[in-house]
Amino acid sequence: MSSFKVFDIAGSGMSAESVRLNTVASNLANADSVSGDPSQVYQAKHPVFQSVQALGAANLGVAALAATVVGAAANQLAQQASASVKVSGIASNTAAPEARYDPSNPLANSDGYVYSSNVNVVEEMTDMISASRSYQNNVEVMNTARNMMLDTLKLGQS
Amino acid sequence: MALSLDSYLGVHAQALTLEAQRTELLAANMANADTPNYKARDIDFKAALAAAGNGAAALGANLKYRVPMAAALDGNTVDTQLEQAAFAENSVRYQATLTFLNARLKELMTAITGS
């Protein structure tokens, strides 16, 4: 049924934002990790969000035309018109790691350099706030939709 | 004369369906608030309700894209504050429609039971 899809949508938003929060935690935890080998050092990770839609915008005109024939088809169109979100992948930041001269570090290479991760802590903090706000937003949507459903169930009973 | 429940409930039954669909659409906009190239959408409610009243497809042609006030660099046109306001407004409208429907059903029950 169409009205329960709102929970799927808000749920997909919540899971995508929690993946984002997870990558932020991983990035922040590894912000100070170093390595003697530039290819082994931690690279900042960021999720790639993608909307999941059965119908693309280009197909919508054709489908809408078909939908005018039957009312049920219109409902189907409405279902496909709203898109949930998914994490299509985790991208690593390939920016070169910063080299630091630190010969006393046990991980330093033969020239005395260690390479630190390319995590930008300030960027991660703003990302964290953004992810947390978006998560709360989706929770709020789900709560409101839940109350609306419960009120609908009580229709005609009072 | 047979009483048609559809005509008795009037526009409210169709309005409730449309408002439920709009809830879904606005939820999708907010879920995709951070998705690159996602375009926010909404219903032209007046036109959609009129279309539903005429027996035509309520959505489809009345499903519009939002015009963003400030375009984001990643091609996303969701303004979270605007969507939140629209969502709150829509849920109040939904509750109002439910109240109307409840009143109608109560009238009917009074007519049936006679008390």
Short mmCIF file of N, CA and C in Angstrom, two decimals, chain B residues 20-60:
data_model
loop_
_atom_site.label_atom_id
_atom_site.label_comp_id
_atom_site.label_asym_id
_atom_site.label_seq_id
_atom_site.Cartn_x
_atom_site.Cartn_y
_atom_site.Cartn_z
N ALA B 20 -1.87 12.13 1.56
CA ALA B 20 -0.99 11.00 1.89
C ALA B 20 0.13 10.88 0.86
N GLN B 21 -0.22 11.09 -0.41
CA GLN B 21 0.80 11.02 -1.47
C GLN B 21 1.80 12.16 -1.34
N ARG B 22 1.27 13.33 -0.94
CA ARG B 22 2.17 14.48 -0.78
C ARG B 22 3.13 14.24 0.39
N THR B 23 2.63 13.59 1.45
CA THR B 23 3.49 13.25 2.59
C THR B 23 4.69 12.44 2.12
N GLU B 24 4.37 11.45 1.28
CA GLU B 24 5.40 10.56 0.75
C GLU B 24 6.43 11.34 -0.09
N LEU B 25 5.90 12.24 -0.92
CA LEU B 25 6.76 13.02 -1.80
C LEU B 25 7.70 13.93 -1.00
N LEU B 26 7.13 14.59 0.03
CA LEU B 26 7.95 15.49 0.84
C LEU B 26 8.95 14.71 1.67
N ALA B 27 8.55 13.51 2.12
CA ALA B 27 9.49 12.65 2.85
C ALA B 27 10.65 12.26 1.94
N ALA B 28 10.35 11.98 0.67
CA ALA B 28 11.40 11.63 -0.29
C ALA B 28 12.34 12.82 -0.51
N ASN B 29 11.77 14.03 -0.58
CA ASN B 29 12.61 15.22 -0.74
C ASN B 29 13.60 15.35 0.42
N MET B 30 13.08 15.11 1.65
CA MET B 30 13.95 15.28 2.82
C MET B 30 14.96 14.14 2.95
N ALA B 31 14.56 12.93 2.56
CA ALA B 31 15.50 11.81 2.60
C ALA B 31 16.65 12.03 1.62
N ASN B 32 16.36 12.76 0.54
CA ASN B 32 17.38 13.00 -0.48
C ASN B 32 18.01 14.38 -0.35
N ALA B 33 17.97 14.94 0.86
CA ALA B 33 18.49 16.29 1.06
C ALA B 33 19.99 16.40 0.77
N ASP B 34 20.70 15.26 0.82
CA ASP B 34 22.14 15.28 0.58
C ASP B 34 22.54 14.49 -0.66
N THR B 35 21.57 14.17 -1.50
CA THR B 35 21.87 13.39 -2.71
C THR B 35 22.23 14.31 -3.87
N PRO B 36 23.41 14.16 -4.45
CA PRO B 36 23.78 15.02 -5.59
C PRO B 36 22.81 14.84 -6.76
N ASN B 37 22.47 15.94 -7.41
CA ASN B 37 21.61 15.97 -8.60
C ASN B 37 20.16 15.59 -8.34
N TYR B 38 19.77 15.47 -7.07
CA TYR B 38 18.36 15.18 -6.81
C TYR B 38 17.55 16.47 -6.95
N LYS B 39 16.42 16.39 -7.66
CA LYS B 39 15.56 17.57 -7.84
C LYS B 39 14.30 17.41 -6.98
N ALA B 40 14.08 18.39 -6.10
CA ALA B 40 12.92 18.33 -5.20
C ALA B 40 11.63 18.47 -5.99
N ARG B 41 10.59 17.73 -5.55
CA ARG B 41 9.32 17.76 -6.26
C ARG B 41 8.15 17.99 -5.31
N ASP B 42 7.08 18.48 -5.86
CA ASP B 42 5.88 18.71 -5.07
C ASP B 42 4.67 18.61 -6.00
N ILE B 43 3.49 18.59 -5.39
CA ILE B 43 2.24 18.49 -6.16
C ILE B 43 1.61 19.87 -6.27
N ASP B 44 1.07 20.17 -7.44
CA ASP B 44 0.18 21.34 -7.57
C ASP B 44 -1.16 20.87 -7.01
N PHE B 45 -1.37 21.16 -5.70
CA PHE B 45 -2.47 20.51 -4.97
C PHE B 45 -3.83 20.86 -5.54
N LYS B 46 -4.03 22.13 -5.84
CA LYS B 46 -5.34 22.58 -6.33
C LYS B 46 -5.70 21.87 -7.63
N ALA B 47 -4.73 21.86 -8.56
CA ALA B 47 -4.98 21.22 -9.86
C ALA B 47 -5.15 19.71 -9.70
N ALA B 48 -4.36 19.11 -8.79
CA ALA B 48 -4.43 17.66 -8.60
C ALA B 48 -5.78 17.26 -8.01
N LEU B 49 -6.28 18.08 -7.07
CA LEU B 49 -7.57 17.77 -6.45
C LEU B 49 -8.70 17.93 -7.47
N ALA B 50 -8.58 18.98 -8.31
CA ALA B 50 -9.58 19.18 -9.36
C ALA B 50 -9.57 18.01 -10.33
N ALA B 51 -8.36 17.54 -10.67
CA ALA B 51 -8.23 16.41 -11.59
C ALA B 51 -8.84 15.15 -10.99
N ALA B 52 -8.60 14.95 -9.68
CA ALA B 52 -9.15 13.78 -9.00
C ALA B 52 -10.68 13.85 -8.98
N GLY B 53 -11.22 15.08 -8.84
CA GLY B 53 -12.66 15.26 -8.83
C GLY B 53 -13.28 14.93 -10.17
N ASN B 54 -12.52 15.16 -11.26
CA ASN B 54 -13.02 14.88 -12.61
C ASN B 54 -12.76 13.44 -13.03
N GLY B 55 -12.17 12.66 -12.14
CA GLY B 55 -11.90 11.27 -12.47
C GLY B 55 -10.62 11.06 -13.26
N ALA B 56 -9.84 12.14 -13.45
CA ALA B 56 -8.58 12.00 -14.18
C ALA B 56 -7.47 11.60 -13.20
N ALA B 57 -6.30 11.33 -13.73
CA ALA B 57 -5.16 10.99 -12.88
C ALA B 57 -4.78 12.22 -12.08
N ALA B 58 -4.74 12.06 -10.75
CA ALA B 58 -4.47 13.21 -9.89
C ALA B 58 -3.03 13.68 -10.02
N LEU B 59 -2.12 12.71 -10.06
CA LEU B 59 -0.71 13.09 -10.18
C LEU B 59 -0.33 13.10 -11.66
N GLY B 60 0.92 12.85 -11.96
CA GLY B 60 1.35 12.89 -13.35
C GLY B 60 1.64 14.30 -13.78
#
